[in-house]
N, CA, C and O atoms as a DFTB+ gen file, in Angstrom:
732 C
 N C O
     1  1       0.827      -1.187       0.000
     2  2       0.000       0.000       0.000
     3  2       0.870       1.249       0.000
     4  3       0.391       2.302      -0.419
     5  1       2.085       1.191       0.434
     6  2       2.954       2.349       0.482
     7  2       3.136       3.030      -0.877
     8  3       3.079       4.258      -0.944
     9  1       3.358       2.268      -1.978
    10  2       3.506       2.923      -3.273
    11  2       2.271       3.732      -3.661
    12  3       2.396       4.815      -4.234
    13  1       1.081       3.217      -3.355
    14  2      -0.129       3.964      -3.666
    15  2      -0.154       5.285      -2.911
    16  3      -0.396       6.338      -3.500
    17  1       0.098       5.228      -1.601
    18  2       0.058       6.446      -0.803
    19  2       1.110       7.435      -1.282
    20  3       0.844       8.631      -1.398
    21  1       2.311       6.925      -1.560
    22  2       3.352       7.807      -2.063
    23  2       2.920       8.439      -3.380
    24  3       3.114       9.635      -3.599
    25  1       2.321       7.607      -4.273
    26  2       1.861       8.113      -5.563
    27  2       0.780       9.169      -5.408
    28  3       0.802      10.196      -6.087
    29  1      -0.173       8.912      -4.507
    30  2      -1.235       9.885      -4.294
    31  2      -0.695      11.169      -3.679
    32  3      -1.117      12.262      -4.054
    33  1       0.242      11.044      -2.730
    34  2       0.825      12.251      -2.128
    35  2       1.614      13.019      -3.170
    36  3       1.584      14.249      -3.200
    37  1       2.324      12.290      -4.028
    38  2       3.081      12.937      -5.095
    39  2       2.138      13.691      -6.021
    40  3       2.412      14.829      -6.402
    41  1       1.014      13.049      -6.385
    42  2       0.033      13.717      -7.236
    43  2      -0.486      14.968      -6.549
    44  3      -0.586      16.020      -7.181
    45  1      -0.818      14.874      -5.270
    46  2      -1.328      16.036      -4.546
    47  2      -0.287      17.146      -4.504
    48  3      -0.626      18.315      -4.692
    49  1       0.978      16.800      -4.260
    50  2       2.027      17.811      -4.214
    51  2       2.249      18.471      -5.571
    52  3       2.479      19.678      -5.646
    53  1       2.181      17.686      -6.639
    54  2       2.326      18.259      -7.982
    55  2       1.210      19.260      -8.230
    56  3       1.441      20.322      -8.809
    57  1      -0.010      18.923      -7.791
    58  2      -1.141      19.827      -7.984
    59  2      -0.922      21.158      -7.298
    60  3      -1.259      22.205      -7.852
    61  1      -0.361      21.131      -6.095
    62  2      -0.116      22.387      -5.392
    63  2       1.048      23.144      -6.012
    64  3       1.022      24.372      -6.099
    65  1       2.066      22.415      -6.442
    66  2       3.260      23.064      -6.968
    67  2       3.021      23.648      -8.359
    68  3       3.587      24.686      -8.702
    69  1       2.190      22.989      -9.157
    70  2       1.972      23.441     -10.519
    71  2       0.484      23.642     -10.757
    72  3      -0.209      22.720     -11.188
    73  1       0.003      24.813     -10.483
    74  2      -1.415      25.112     -10.642
    75  2      -1.847      25.013     -12.100
    76  3      -3.037      24.870     -12.383
    77  1      -0.898      25.086     -13.024
    78  2      -1.223      25.052     -14.447
    79  2      -1.069      23.668     -15.056
    80  3      -0.938      23.552     -16.275
    81  1      -1.080      22.617     -14.250
    82  2      -0.921      21.250     -14.742
    83  2      -2.155      20.843     -15.545
    84  3      -3.280      21.016     -15.078
    85  1      -1.951      20.300     -16.757
    86  2      -3.040      19.825     -17.601
    87  2      -2.627      18.517     -18.277
    88  3      -1.448      18.169     -18.339
    89  1      -3.626      17.816     -18.775
    90  2      -3.408      16.671     -19.657
    91  2      -4.119      16.982     -20.957
    92  3      -5.292      17.354     -20.954
    93  1      -3.411      16.831     -22.078
    94  2      -4.008      17.001     -23.396
    95  2      -4.227      15.602     -23.963
    96  3      -3.286      14.822     -24.111
    97  1      -5.497      15.297     -24.279
    98  2      -5.874      13.940     -24.650
    99  2      -6.371      13.911     -26.097
   100  3      -7.250      14.679     -26.488
   101  1      -5.776      12.994     -26.885
   102  2      -6.198      12.776     -28.267
   103  2      -7.424      11.878     -28.299
   104  3      -7.721      11.212     -27.307
   105  1      -8.148      11.845     -29.424
   106  2      -9.341      11.017     -29.563
   107  2      -9.058       9.530     -29.371
   108  3      -9.940       8.785     -28.944
   109  1      -7.840       9.090     -29.680
   110  2      -7.520       7.666     -29.540
   111  2      -7.201       7.268     -28.102
   112  3      -6.872       6.110     -27.844
   113  1      -7.293       8.216     -27.157
   114  2      -7.058       7.928     -25.744
   115  2      -5.658       8.230     -25.263
   116  3      -5.424       8.264     -24.055
   117  1      -4.707       8.454     -26.178
   118  2      -3.359       8.814     -25.758
   119  2      -3.339      10.280     -25.369
   120  3      -4.255      11.035     -25.694
   121  1      -2.295      10.672     -24.675
   122  2      -2.213      12.069     -24.273
   123  2      -0.861      12.393     -23.690
   124  3       0.024      11.544     -23.582
   125  1      -0.730      13.658     -23.316
   126  2       0.505      14.137     -22.706
   127  2       0.130      15.100     -21.589
   128  3      -0.812      15.883     -21.716
   129  1       0.878      15.032     -20.493
   130  2       0.634      15.914     -19.359
   131  2       1.811      16.854     -19.178
   132  3       2.947      16.535     -19.527
   133  1       1.516      18.007     -18.630
   134  2       2.567      18.969     -18.349
   135  2       1.987      20.267     -17.831
   136  3       0.786      20.384     -17.586
   137  1       2.870      21.242     -17.670
   138  2       2.457      22.550     -17.186
   139  2       2.093      23.428     -18.378
   140  3       2.909      23.635     -19.277
   141  1       0.860      23.945     -18.381
   142  2       0.406      24.826     -19.451
   143  2       1.113      26.168     -19.311
   144  3       0.917      26.880     -18.326
   145  1       1.935      26.510     -20.300
   146  2       2.664      27.781     -20.274
   147  2       1.863      28.881     -20.945
   148  3       1.821      30.015     -20.466
   149  1       1.218      28.533     -22.076
   150  2       0.353      29.521     -22.737
   151  2      -0.567      28.839     -23.721
   152  3      -0.327      27.713     -24.155
   153  1      -1.624      29.547     -24.062
   154  2      -2.565      29.098     -25.078
   155  2      -2.810      30.291     -25.989
   156  3      -3.526      31.222     -25.621
   157  1      -2.219      30.263     -27.169
   158  2      -2.367      31.373     -28.120
   159  2      -2.573      30.824     -29.523
   160  3      -2.037      29.775     -29.880
   161  1      -3.345      31.537     -30.299
   162  2      -3.602      31.191     -31.698
   163  2      -4.042      29.741     -31.872
   164  3      -3.678      29.092     -32.853
   165  1      -4.828      29.231     -30.919
   166  2      -5.337      27.873     -31.012
   167  2      -4.317      26.786     -30.753
   168  3      -4.523      25.636     -31.140
   169  1      -3.208      27.138     -30.097
   170  2      -2.167      26.163     -29.792
   171  2      -1.852      26.164     -28.307
   172  3      -1.741      27.216     -27.677
   173  1      -1.709      24.950     -27.755
   174  2      -1.240      24.788     -26.382
   175  2       0.281      24.737     -26.409
   176  3       0.861      24.061     -27.258
   177  1       0.926      25.439     -25.498
   178  2       2.373      25.269     -25.260
   179  2       2.484      24.752     -23.842
   180  3       2.098      25.428     -22.888
   181  1       3.022      23.531     -23.710
   182  2       3.167      22.953     -22.385
   183  2       4.598      22.475     -22.167
   184  3       5.302      22.080     -23.097
   185  1       4.994      22.528     -20.903
   186  2       6.279      21.968     -20.484
   187  2       5.990      20.557     -20.003
   188  3       5.449      20.367     -18.914
   189  1       6.347      19.570     -20.810
   190  2       6.110      18.168     -20.493
   191  2       7.421      17.514     -20.075
   192  3       8.477      18.145     -20.122
   193  1       7.355      16.268     -19.674
   194  2       8.568      15.561     -19.260
   195  2       9.560      15.422     -20.411
   196  3      10.758      15.259     -20.179
   197  1       9.072      15.486     -21.648
   198  2       9.954      15.379     -22.820
   199  2      10.463      16.736     -23.289
   200  3      11.249      16.809     -24.234
   201  1      10.023      17.810     -22.639
   202  2      10.458      19.153     -23.006
   203  2       9.285      20.038     -23.367
   204  3       8.132      19.695     -23.105
   205  1       9.580      21.172     -23.965
   206  2       8.573      22.154     -24.364
   207  2       7.928      21.693     -25.662
   208  3       8.621      21.458     -26.653
   209  1       6.593      21.561     -25.663
   210  2       5.907      21.142     -26.875
   211  2       4.722      22.047     -27.162
   212  3       4.170      22.685     -26.266
   213  1       4.344      22.088     -28.437
   214  2       3.194      22.863     -28.886
   215  2       2.251      21.907     -29.597
   216  3       2.669      21.142     -30.466
   217  1       0.963      21.956     -29.220
   218  2      -0.033      21.057     -29.791
   219  2      -1.249      21.883     -30.198
   220  3      -1.768      22.657     -29.394
   221  1      -1.711      21.725     -31.451
   222  2      -2.919      22.436     -31.885
   223  2      -4.137      21.998     -31.069
   224  3      -4.344      20.802     -30.864
   225  1      -4.932      22.942     -30.610
   226  2      -6.101      22.650     -29.781
   227  2      -7.114      21.794     -30.524
   228  3      -7.843      21.025     -29.898
   229  1      -7.175      21.909     -31.830
   230  2      -8.152      21.137     -32.606
   231  2      -7.886      19.632     -32.538
   232  3      -8.777      18.835     -32.834
   233  1      -6.680      19.238     -32.156
   234  2      -6.303      17.833     -32.126
   235  2      -6.547      17.162     -30.778
   236  3      -6.494      15.935     -30.690
   237  1      -6.814      17.940     -29.721
   238  2      -6.879      17.386     -28.371
   239  2      -8.018      18.001     -27.562
   240  3      -8.599      19.020     -27.934
   241  1      -8.316      17.338     -26.432
   242  2      -9.184      17.894     -25.401
   243  2      -8.320      18.100     -24.175
   244  3      -7.358      17.365     -23.953
   245  1      -8.663      19.101     -23.378
   246  2      -7.848      19.471     -22.227
   247  2      -8.511      19.011     -20.933
   248  3      -9.725      19.125     -20.768
   249  1      -7.686      18.485     -20.006
   250  2      -8.158      18.053     -18.693
   251  2      -7.357      18.804     -17.640
   252  3      -6.127      18.753     -17.647
   253  1      -8.042      19.503     -16.729
   254  2      -7.385      20.219     -15.640
   255  2      -7.986      21.599     -15.461
   256  3      -8.597      22.140     -16.382
   257  1      -7.815      22.168     -14.282
   258  2      -8.374      23.488     -13.983
   259  2      -7.803      24.598     -14.851
   260  3      -8.475      25.605     -15.077
   261  1      -6.586      24.439     -15.339
   262  2      -5.937      25.494     -16.117
   263  2      -6.372      25.505     -17.583
   264  3      -5.899      26.343     -18.351
   265  1      -7.253      24.605     -17.985
   266  2      -7.673      24.524     -19.384
   267  2      -8.430      25.788     -19.802
   268  3      -9.313      26.251     -19.080
   269  1      -8.084      26.343     -20.964
   270  2      -8.824      27.501     -21.473
   271  2     -10.273      27.121     -21.784
   272  3     -10.559      25.974     -22.128
   273  1     -11.173      28.077     -21.661
   274  2     -12.593      27.850     -21.936
   275  2     -12.768      27.296     -23.343
   276  3     -12.137      27.761     -24.292
   277  1     -13.635      26.295     -23.460
   278  2     -13.934      25.710     -24.758
   279  2     -12.992      24.596     -25.190
   280  3     -13.209      23.984     -26.236
   281  1     -11.953      24.319     -24.410
   282  2     -11.008      23.260     -24.785
   283  2     -11.126      22.035     -23.880
   284  3     -10.433      21.039     -24.086
   285  1     -12.009      22.110     -22.872
   286  2     -12.108      21.045     -21.876
   287  2     -12.684      19.772     -22.468
   288  3     -13.511      19.811     -23.380
   289  1     -12.233      18.637     -21.932
   290  2     -12.777      17.344     -22.308
   291  2     -14.226      17.306     -21.857
   292  3     -14.527      17.561     -20.690
   293  1     -15.127      16.986     -22.783
   294  2     -16.539      16.884     -22.433
   295  2     -16.800      15.490     -21.892
   296  3     -16.539      14.494     -22.566
   297  1     -17.318      15.425     -20.670
   298  2     -17.556      14.147     -20.014
   299  2     -19.022      13.990     -19.676
   300  3     -19.711      14.950     -19.330
   301  1     -19.489      12.733     -19.788
   302  2     -20.761      12.434     -19.158
   303  2     -20.473      12.551     -17.674
   304  3     -19.437      12.070     -17.215
   305  1     -21.333      13.158     -16.931
   306  2     -21.058      13.359     -15.520
   307  2     -20.923      12.017     -14.813
   308  3     -21.884      11.254     -14.716
   309  1     -19.729      11.740     -14.324
   310  2     -19.466      10.518     -13.570
   311  2     -18.483      10.842     -12.456
   312  3     -17.391      10.276     -12.409
   313  1     -18.865      11.757     -11.547
   314  2     -17.941      12.161     -10.487
   315  2     -17.746      11.066      -9.443
   316  3     -18.665      10.310      -9.128
   317  1     -16.533      11.003      -8.920
   318  2     -16.223      10.052      -7.855
   319  2     -15.315      10.692      -6.828
   320  3     -14.634      11.684      -7.091
   321  1     -15.327      10.086      -5.638
   322  2     -14.360      10.417      -4.598
   323  2     -13.664       9.109      -4.262
   324  3     -14.300       8.162      -3.800
   325  1     -12.348       9.056      -4.496
   326  2     -11.555       7.872      -4.184
   327  2     -10.795       8.134      -2.895
   328  3     -10.120       9.155      -2.762
   329  1     -10.905       7.214      -1.949
   330  2     -10.244       7.347      -0.657
   331  2      -9.307       6.166      -0.468
   332  3      -9.701       5.016      -0.656
   333  1      -8.052       6.456      -0.091
   334  2      -7.095       5.379       0.166
   335  2      -7.663       4.472       1.253
   336  3      -8.475       4.910       2.067
   337  1      -7.239       3.211       1.269
   338  2      -7.813       2.240       2.198
   339  2      -7.632       2.632       3.660
   340  3      -8.439       2.245       4.505
   341  1      -6.579       3.400       3.973
   342  2      -6.399       3.846       5.358
   343  2      -7.085       5.186       5.626
   344  3      -7.035       5.692       6.747
   345  1      -7.723       5.760       4.612
   346  2      -8.474       6.998       4.770
   347  2      -7.655       8.271       4.794
   348  3      -8.204       9.350       5.016
   349  1      -6.356       8.172       4.572
   350  2      -5.499       9.357       4.694
   351  2      -5.446      10.227       3.438
   352  3      -5.057      11.392       3.518
   353  1      -5.828       9.687       2.290
   354  2      -5.756      10.432       1.030
   355  2      -7.111      10.378       0.344
   356  3      -7.733       9.317       0.270
   357  1      -7.571      11.519      -0.157
   358  2      -8.822      11.586      -0.904
   359  2      -8.546      12.295      -2.222
   360  3      -7.906      13.346      -2.255
   361  1      -9.041      11.704      -3.308
   362  2      -8.882      12.268      -4.643
   363  2     -10.256      12.317      -5.294
   364  3     -10.981      11.323      -5.276
   365  1     -10.625      13.457      -5.870
   366  2     -11.915      13.570      -6.537
   367  2     -11.697      13.899      -8.008
   368  3     -10.694      14.503      -8.389
   369  1     -12.659      13.487      -8.821
   370  2     -12.597      13.776     -10.251
   371  2     -13.749      13.110     -10.974
   372  3     -14.633      12.519     -10.355
   373  1     -13.727      13.215     -12.301
   374  2     -14.735      12.588     -13.148
   375  2     -14.115      11.395     -13.853
   376  3     -12.996      11.481     -14.358
   377  1     -14.828      10.294     -13.889
   378  2     -14.316       9.084     -14.514
   379  2     -14.283       9.262     -16.031
   380  3     -15.304       9.533     -16.663
   381  1     -13.092       9.103     -16.597
   382  2     -12.937       9.092     -18.049
   383  2     -13.175       7.677     -18.547
   384  3     -13.880       7.463     -19.533
   385  1     -12.580       6.714     -17.853
   386  2     -12.783       5.309     -18.186
   387  2     -12.375       4.450     -17.000
   388  3     -11.707       4.912     -16.075
   389  1     -12.787       3.207     -17.050
   390  2     -12.348       2.202     -16.090
   391  2     -11.735       1.102     -16.927
   392  3     -12.444       0.409     -17.657
   393  1     -10.410       0.930     -16.832
   394  2      -9.705      -0.030     -17.685
   395  2      -8.654      -0.781     -16.882
   396  3      -7.929      -0.190     -16.081
   397  1      -8.578      -2.085     -17.104
   398  2      -7.573      -2.936     -16.463
   399  2      -7.548      -2.778     -14.944
   400  3      -6.483      -2.818     -14.328
   401  1      -8.726      -2.599     -14.342
   402  2      -8.818      -2.471     -12.896
   403  2      -8.425      -1.108     -12.357
   404  3      -8.280      -0.943     -11.146
   405  1      -8.250      -0.126     -13.235
   406  2      -7.862       1.230     -12.830
   407  2      -8.956       2.239     -13.164
   408  3      -9.585       2.178     -14.221
   409  1      -9.164       3.169     -12.232
   410  2      -9.968       4.339     -12.546
   411  2      -9.066       5.332     -13.263
   412  3      -7.946       5.585     -12.819
   413  1      -9.542       5.893     -14.359
   414  2      -8.836       6.979     -15.032
   415  2      -9.731       8.200     -14.837
   416  3     -10.852       8.259     -15.344
   417  1      -9.201       9.187     -14.079
   418  2      -9.993      10.355     -13.697
   419  2      -9.503      11.627     -14.359
   420  3      -8.307      11.807     -14.588
   421  1     -10.446      12.506     -14.663
   422  2     -10.129      13.880     -15.014
   423  2     -10.194      14.655     -13.706
   424  3     -11.251      14.738     -13.081
   425  1      -9.055      15.227     -13.288
   426  2      -8.981      15.952     -12.019
   427  2      -8.539      17.382     -12.270
   428  3      -8.277      17.776     -13.406
   429  1      -8.461      18.141     -11.210
   430  2      -7.994      19.530     -11.307
   431  2      -6.571      19.621     -11.835
   432  3      -6.176      20.646     -12.390
   433  1      -5.796      18.546     -11.663
   434  2      -4.387      18.573     -12.086
   435  2      -4.141      17.748     -13.344
   436  3      -2.993      17.454     -13.676
   437  1      -5.198      17.377     -14.041
   438  2      -5.058      16.589     -15.257
   439  2      -5.569      15.181     -15.053
   440  3      -6.326      14.916     -14.119
   441  1      -5.154      14.270     -15.934
   442  2      -5.586      12.886     -15.897
   443  2      -4.765      12.099     -14.876
   444  3      -3.542      12.221     -14.813
   445  1      -5.470      11.287     -14.075
   446  2      -4.820      10.481     -13.048
   447  2      -5.366       9.060     -13.147
   448  3      -6.568       8.864     -13.327
   449  1      -4.473       8.062     -13.027
   450  2      -4.856       6.641     -13.062
   451  2      -4.590       6.045     -11.673
   452  3      -3.479       6.141     -11.151
   453  1      -5.634       5.420     -11.076
   454  2      -5.544       4.842      -9.735
   455  2      -6.119       3.426      -9.754
   456  3      -7.208       3.210     -10.285
   457  1      -5.396       2.459      -9.181
   458  2      -5.848       1.081      -9.105
   459  2      -7.044       0.985      -8.167
   460  3      -6.976       1.434      -7.023
   461  1      -8.135       0.405      -8.647
   462  2      -9.381       0.313      -7.878
   463  2      -9.245      -0.535      -6.615
   464  3      -9.982      -0.329      -5.651
   465  1      -8.318      -1.478      -6.609
   466  2      -8.137      -2.322      -5.424
   467  2      -7.494      -1.574      -4.263
   468  3      -7.506      -2.068      -3.136
   469  1      -6.940      -0.409      -4.512
   470  2      -6.216       0.343      -3.484
   471  2      -7.043       1.458      -2.859
   472  3      -6.570       2.163      -1.969
   473  1      -8.302       1.620      -3.334
   474  2      -9.141       2.719      -2.854
   475  2     -10.577       2.262      -2.666
   476  3     -10.995       1.234      -3.200
   477  1     -11.328       3.051      -1.890
   478  2     -12.773       2.894      -1.859
   479  2     -13.339       4.024      -2.709
   480  3     -12.746       5.098      -2.808
   481  1     -14.471       3.775      -3.310
   482  2     -15.045       4.732      -4.256
   483  2     -16.445       5.127      -3.824
   484  3     -17.239       4.289      -3.398
   485  1     -16.737       6.422      -3.938
   486  2     -18.078       6.946      -3.695
   487  2     -18.444       7.815      -4.883
   488  3     -17.617       8.585      -5.371
   489  1     -19.692       7.694      -5.355
   490  2     -20.159       8.564      -6.426
   491  2     -20.723       7.807      -7.610
   492  3     -20.640       6.582      -7.693
   493  1     -21.302       8.576      -8.531
   494  2     -22.008       8.015      -9.682
   495  2     -21.103       7.232     -10.621
   496  3     -21.581       6.334     -11.315
   497  1     -19.829       7.539     -10.664
   498  2     -18.927       6.880     -11.605
   499  2     -18.242       5.647     -11.064
   500  3     -17.400       5.065     -11.746
   501  1     -18.584       5.231      -9.845
   502  2     -17.916       4.063      -9.257
   503  2     -18.275       2.802     -10.018
   504  3     -19.387       2.649     -10.524
   505  1     -17.306       1.905     -10.086
   506  2     -17.485       0.619     -10.738
   507  2     -17.523      -0.441      -9.653
   508  3     -16.715      -0.416      -8.724
   509  1     -18.449      -1.362      -9.767
   510  2     -18.564      -2.430      -8.785
   511  2     -17.289      -3.250      -8.771
   512  3     -16.697      -3.509      -9.819
   513  1     -16.873      -3.653      -7.594
   514  2     -15.656      -4.460      -7.485
   515  2     -15.856      -5.847      -8.089
   516  3     -14.887      -6.524      -8.433
   517  1     -17.106      -6.266      -8.217
   518  2     -17.383      -7.543      -8.862
   519  2     -17.815      -7.290     -10.288
   520  3     -18.582      -6.366     -10.562
   521  1     -17.322      -8.114     -11.194
   522  2     -17.737      -8.004     -12.579
   523  2     -19.223      -8.344     -12.672
   524  3     -19.690      -9.230     -11.957
   525  1     -19.961      -7.678     -13.518
   526  2     -21.366      -8.037     -13.689
   527  2     -21.489      -9.485     -14.189
   528  3     -20.594     -10.002     -14.858
   529  1     -22.597     -10.114     -13.856
   530  2     -22.832     -11.464     -14.312
   531  2     -22.898     -11.483     -15.831
   532  3     -22.399     -12.410     -16.469
   533  1     -23.514     -10.462     -16.407
   534  2     -23.662     -10.375     -17.855
   535  2     -23.084      -9.056     -18.353
   536  3     -23.273      -8.018     -17.718
   537  1     -22.382      -9.086     -19.484
   538  2     -21.857      -7.872     -20.114
   539  2     -22.808      -7.384     -21.204
   540  3     -22.501      -6.427     -21.915
   541  1     -23.976      -8.050     -21.338
   542  2     -24.930      -7.684     -22.373
   543  2     -25.588      -6.355     -22.056
   544  3     -25.985      -6.096     -20.920
   545  1     -25.699      -5.507     -23.088
   546  2     -26.347      -4.210     -22.949
   547  2     -27.294      -3.996     -24.125
   548  3     -27.177      -4.626     -25.176
   549  1     -28.230      -3.090     -23.905
   550  2     -29.114      -2.634     -24.961
   551  2     -28.971      -1.118     -24.994
   552  3     -29.215      -0.448     -23.991
   553  1     -28.576      -0.574     -26.145
   554  2     -28.442       0.865     -26.314
   555  2     -29.666       1.353     -27.077
   556  3     -30.028       0.805     -28.118
   557  1     -30.305       2.408     -26.529
   558  2     -31.570       2.869     -27.081
   559  2     -31.505       4.358     -27.370
   560  3     -31.049       5.148     -26.544
   561  1     -31.976       4.731     -28.571
   562  2     -32.163       6.124     -28.964
   563  2     -33.431       6.150     -29.802
   564  3     -33.407       5.834     -30.992
   565  1     -34.542       6.530     -29.170
   566  2     -35.823       6.517     -29.880
   567  2     -36.169       5.104     -30.310
   568  3     -36.246       4.198     -29.480
   569  1     -36.380       4.911     -31.617
   570  2     -36.705       3.590     -32.144
   571  2     -35.477       2.765     -32.493
   572  3     -35.599       1.605     -32.884
   573  1     -34.287       3.359     -32.353
   574  2     -33.055       2.644     -32.665
   575  2     -32.599       1.859     -31.444
   576  3     -32.407       2.418     -30.365
   577  1     -32.430       0.558     -31.632
   578  2     -32.007      -0.330     -30.544
   579  2     -30.811      -1.132     -31.039
   580  3     -30.859      -1.755     -32.099
   581  1     -29.737      -1.106     -30.252
   582  2     -28.538      -1.856     -30.580
   583  2     -28.231      -2.764     -29.397
   584  3     -28.104      -2.296     -28.266
   585  1     -28.112      -4.064     -29.659
   586  2     -27.836      -5.031     -28.602
   587  2     -26.456      -5.625     -28.820
   588  3     -26.045      -5.884     -29.952
   589  1     -25.744      -5.839     -27.713
   590  2     -24.429      -6.447     -27.803
   591  2     -23.799      -6.597     -26.438
   592  3     -24.450      -6.402     -25.411
   593  1     -22.526      -6.946     -26.437
   594  2     -21.761      -7.107     -25.208
   595  2     -20.863      -5.890     -25.025
   596  3     -20.064      -5.567     -25.903
   597  1     -20.995      -5.210     -23.875
   598  2     -20.187      -4.034     -23.608
   599  2     -18.728      -4.449     -23.437
   600  3     -18.400      -5.278     -22.588
   601  1     -17.862      -3.859     -24.256
   602  2     -16.426      -4.125     -24.171
   603  2     -15.774      -3.099     -23.260
   604  3     -14.984      -3.445     -22.382
   605  1     -16.117      -1.813     -23.481
   606  2     -15.564      -0.734     -22.664
   607  2     -16.287       0.566     -22.996
   608  3     -17.016       0.661     -23.983
   609  1     -16.063       1.565     -22.144
   610  2     -16.516       2.922     -22.379
   611  2     -15.261       3.736     -22.661
   612  3     -14.334       3.738     -21.850
   613  1     -15.216       4.430     -23.804
   614  2     -13.995       5.103     -24.230
   615  2     -14.349       6.417     -24.926
   616  3     -15.089       6.420     -25.910
   617  1     -13.822       7.533     -24.419
   618  2     -13.999       8.843     -25.064
   619  2     -15.442       9.107     -25.469
   620  3     -15.728       9.355     -26.641
   621  1     -16.340       9.055     -24.511
   622  2     -17.753       9.343     -24.723
   623  2     -18.415       8.400     -25.718
   624  3     -19.351       8.788     -26.418
   625  1     -17.929       7.154     -25.782
   626  2     -18.516       6.168     -26.689
   627  2     -18.558       4.804     -26.013
   628  3     -17.642       4.417     -25.286
   629  1     -19.656       4.081     -26.276
   630  2     -19.732       2.690     -25.866
   631  2     -19.066       1.869     -26.968
   632  3     -19.363       2.046     -28.149
   633  1     -18.177       0.984     -26.579
   634  2     -17.610       0.031     -27.513
   635  2     -18.288      -1.293     -27.183
   636  3     -18.086      -1.858     -26.108
   637  1     -19.105      -1.783     -28.133
   638  2     -19.827      -3.020     -27.876
   639  2     -19.535      -4.022     -28.987
   640  3     -19.269      -3.657     -30.132
   641  1     -19.595      -5.291     -28.610
   642  2     -19.409      -6.373     -29.567
   643  2     -20.797      -6.809     -30.007
   644  3     -21.569      -7.355     -29.219
   645  1     -21.108      -6.561     -31.276
   646  2     -22.411      -6.891     -31.835
   647  2     -22.267      -8.159     -32.669
   648  3     -21.357      -8.268     -33.490
   649  1     -23.172      -9.121     -32.455
   650  2     -23.129     -10.383     -33.187
   651  2     -23.072     -10.116     -34.686
   652  3     -23.828      -9.295     -35.205
   653  1     -22.201     -10.791     -35.361
   654  2     -21.994     -10.763     -36.809
   655  2     -21.439      -9.435     -37.330
   656  3     -21.243      -9.289     -38.536
   657  1     -21.181      -8.464     -36.446
   658  2     -20.571      -7.203     -36.865
   659  2     -19.218      -6.978     -36.215
   660  3     -18.361      -6.300     -36.781
   661  1     -19.019      -7.542     -35.029
   662  2     -17.796      -7.299     -34.275
   663  2     -17.941      -6.065     -33.405
   664  3     -19.051      -5.689     -33.029
   665  1     -16.800      -5.427     -33.082
   666  2     -16.820      -4.248     -32.210
   667  2     -17.364      -3.035     -32.957
   668  3     -16.950      -2.725     -34.074
   669  1     -18.306      -2.363     -32.302
   670  2     -18.944      -1.179     -32.864
   671  2     -18.825      -0.053     -31.843
   672  3     -18.971      -0.278     -30.642
   673  1     -18.561       1.156     -32.324
   674  2     -18.427       2.342     -31.470
   675  2     -19.736       3.132     -31.568
   676  3     -20.158       3.514     -32.660
   677  1     -20.379       3.377     -30.403
   678  2     -21.666       4.068     -30.349
   679  2     -21.542       5.288     -29.439
   680  3     -21.045       5.174     -28.319
   681  1     -21.982       6.442     -29.903
   682  2     -21.916       7.692     -29.143
   683  2     -22.711       7.563     -27.842
   684  3     -23.929       7.384     -27.873
   685  1     -22.026       7.655     -26.703
   686  2     -22.661       7.480     -25.398
   687  2     -23.576       8.645     -25.037
   688  3     -24.460       8.492     -24.194
   689  1     -23.382       9.794     -25.653
   690  2     -24.233      10.943     -25.333
   691  2     -25.569      10.875     -26.065
   692  3     -26.507      11.589     -25.708
   693  1     -25.664      10.023     -27.085
   694  2     -26.891       9.921     -27.880
   695  2     -27.741       8.711     -27.530
   696  3     -28.921       8.666     -27.879
   697  1     -27.164       7.731     -26.848
   698  2     -27.880       6.498     -26.547
   699  2     -27.965       6.263     -25.042
   700  3     -27.026       6.548     -24.299
   701  1     -29.093       5.743     -24.615
   702  2     -29.260       5.344     -23.224
   703  2     -28.862       3.880     -23.116
   704  3     -29.265       3.061     -23.942
   705  1     -28.081       3.554     -22.111
   706  2     -27.594       2.190     -21.895
   707  2     -28.504       1.487     -20.892
   708  3     -28.824       2.027     -19.833
   709  1     -28.915       0.262     -21.250
   710  2     -29.732      -0.553     -20.359
   711  2     -29.061      -1.905     -20.200
   712  3     -28.647      -2.526     -21.179
   713  1     -28.959      -2.342     -18.989
   714  2     -28.357      -3.639     -18.721
   715  2     -27.443      -3.577     -17.519
   716  3     -27.020      -2.500     -17.100
   717  1     -27.143      -4.727     -16.971
   718  2     -26.347      -4.847     -15.759
   719  2     -24.932      -4.277     -15.930
   720  3     -24.342      -3.792     -14.964
   721  1     -24.390      -4.332     -17.139
   722  2     -23.015      -3.887     -17.393
   723  2     -22.904      -2.390     -17.671
   724  3     -21.796      -1.875     -17.822
   725  1     -24.021      -1.689     -17.742
   726  2     -23.980      -0.258     -18.049
   727  2     -23.254       0.517     -16.956
   728  3     -23.433       0.246     -15.769
   729  1     -22.428       1.488     -17.364
   730  2     -21.719       2.302     -16.359
   731  2     -22.670       3.224     -15.617
   732  3     -22.244       3.976     -14.740
């Protein structure tokens, strides 16, 4: 448990030390974190671990309190409060995804990944510690119904495995999810 606490304390200290900390996230889920130095002419300039970089705003979404208006990652509201098992550390944010047993949160200091086994979770975005009995979901938008097995939730989209079609990406903001596996 010590590495988790150290990691969480390190994250908290970085947040205080660098008020301009952001994560710039591409549509494919990759991203880069660093200190936002400026945002001019539609370009982010950040000091990242690899050095000073410039990224066009049209290519990314921004996560963190320092993000300029209109560049923030749009999330379905899934706020959570994660508390270390000993109760000494609390981290809040919005769930971007739950992958490989980790919560990936959008926080005030950018994107943070925390192992679910090391924390307790409170809030709408919490994932049950037990896998659902069934991964089957029904996505509904008016008369449109799509049935399949939920693979994951990624960048505001349900990724579901539909019989005879394979994996299909469905806009999560346009469809209501029904089923035990729904986030």
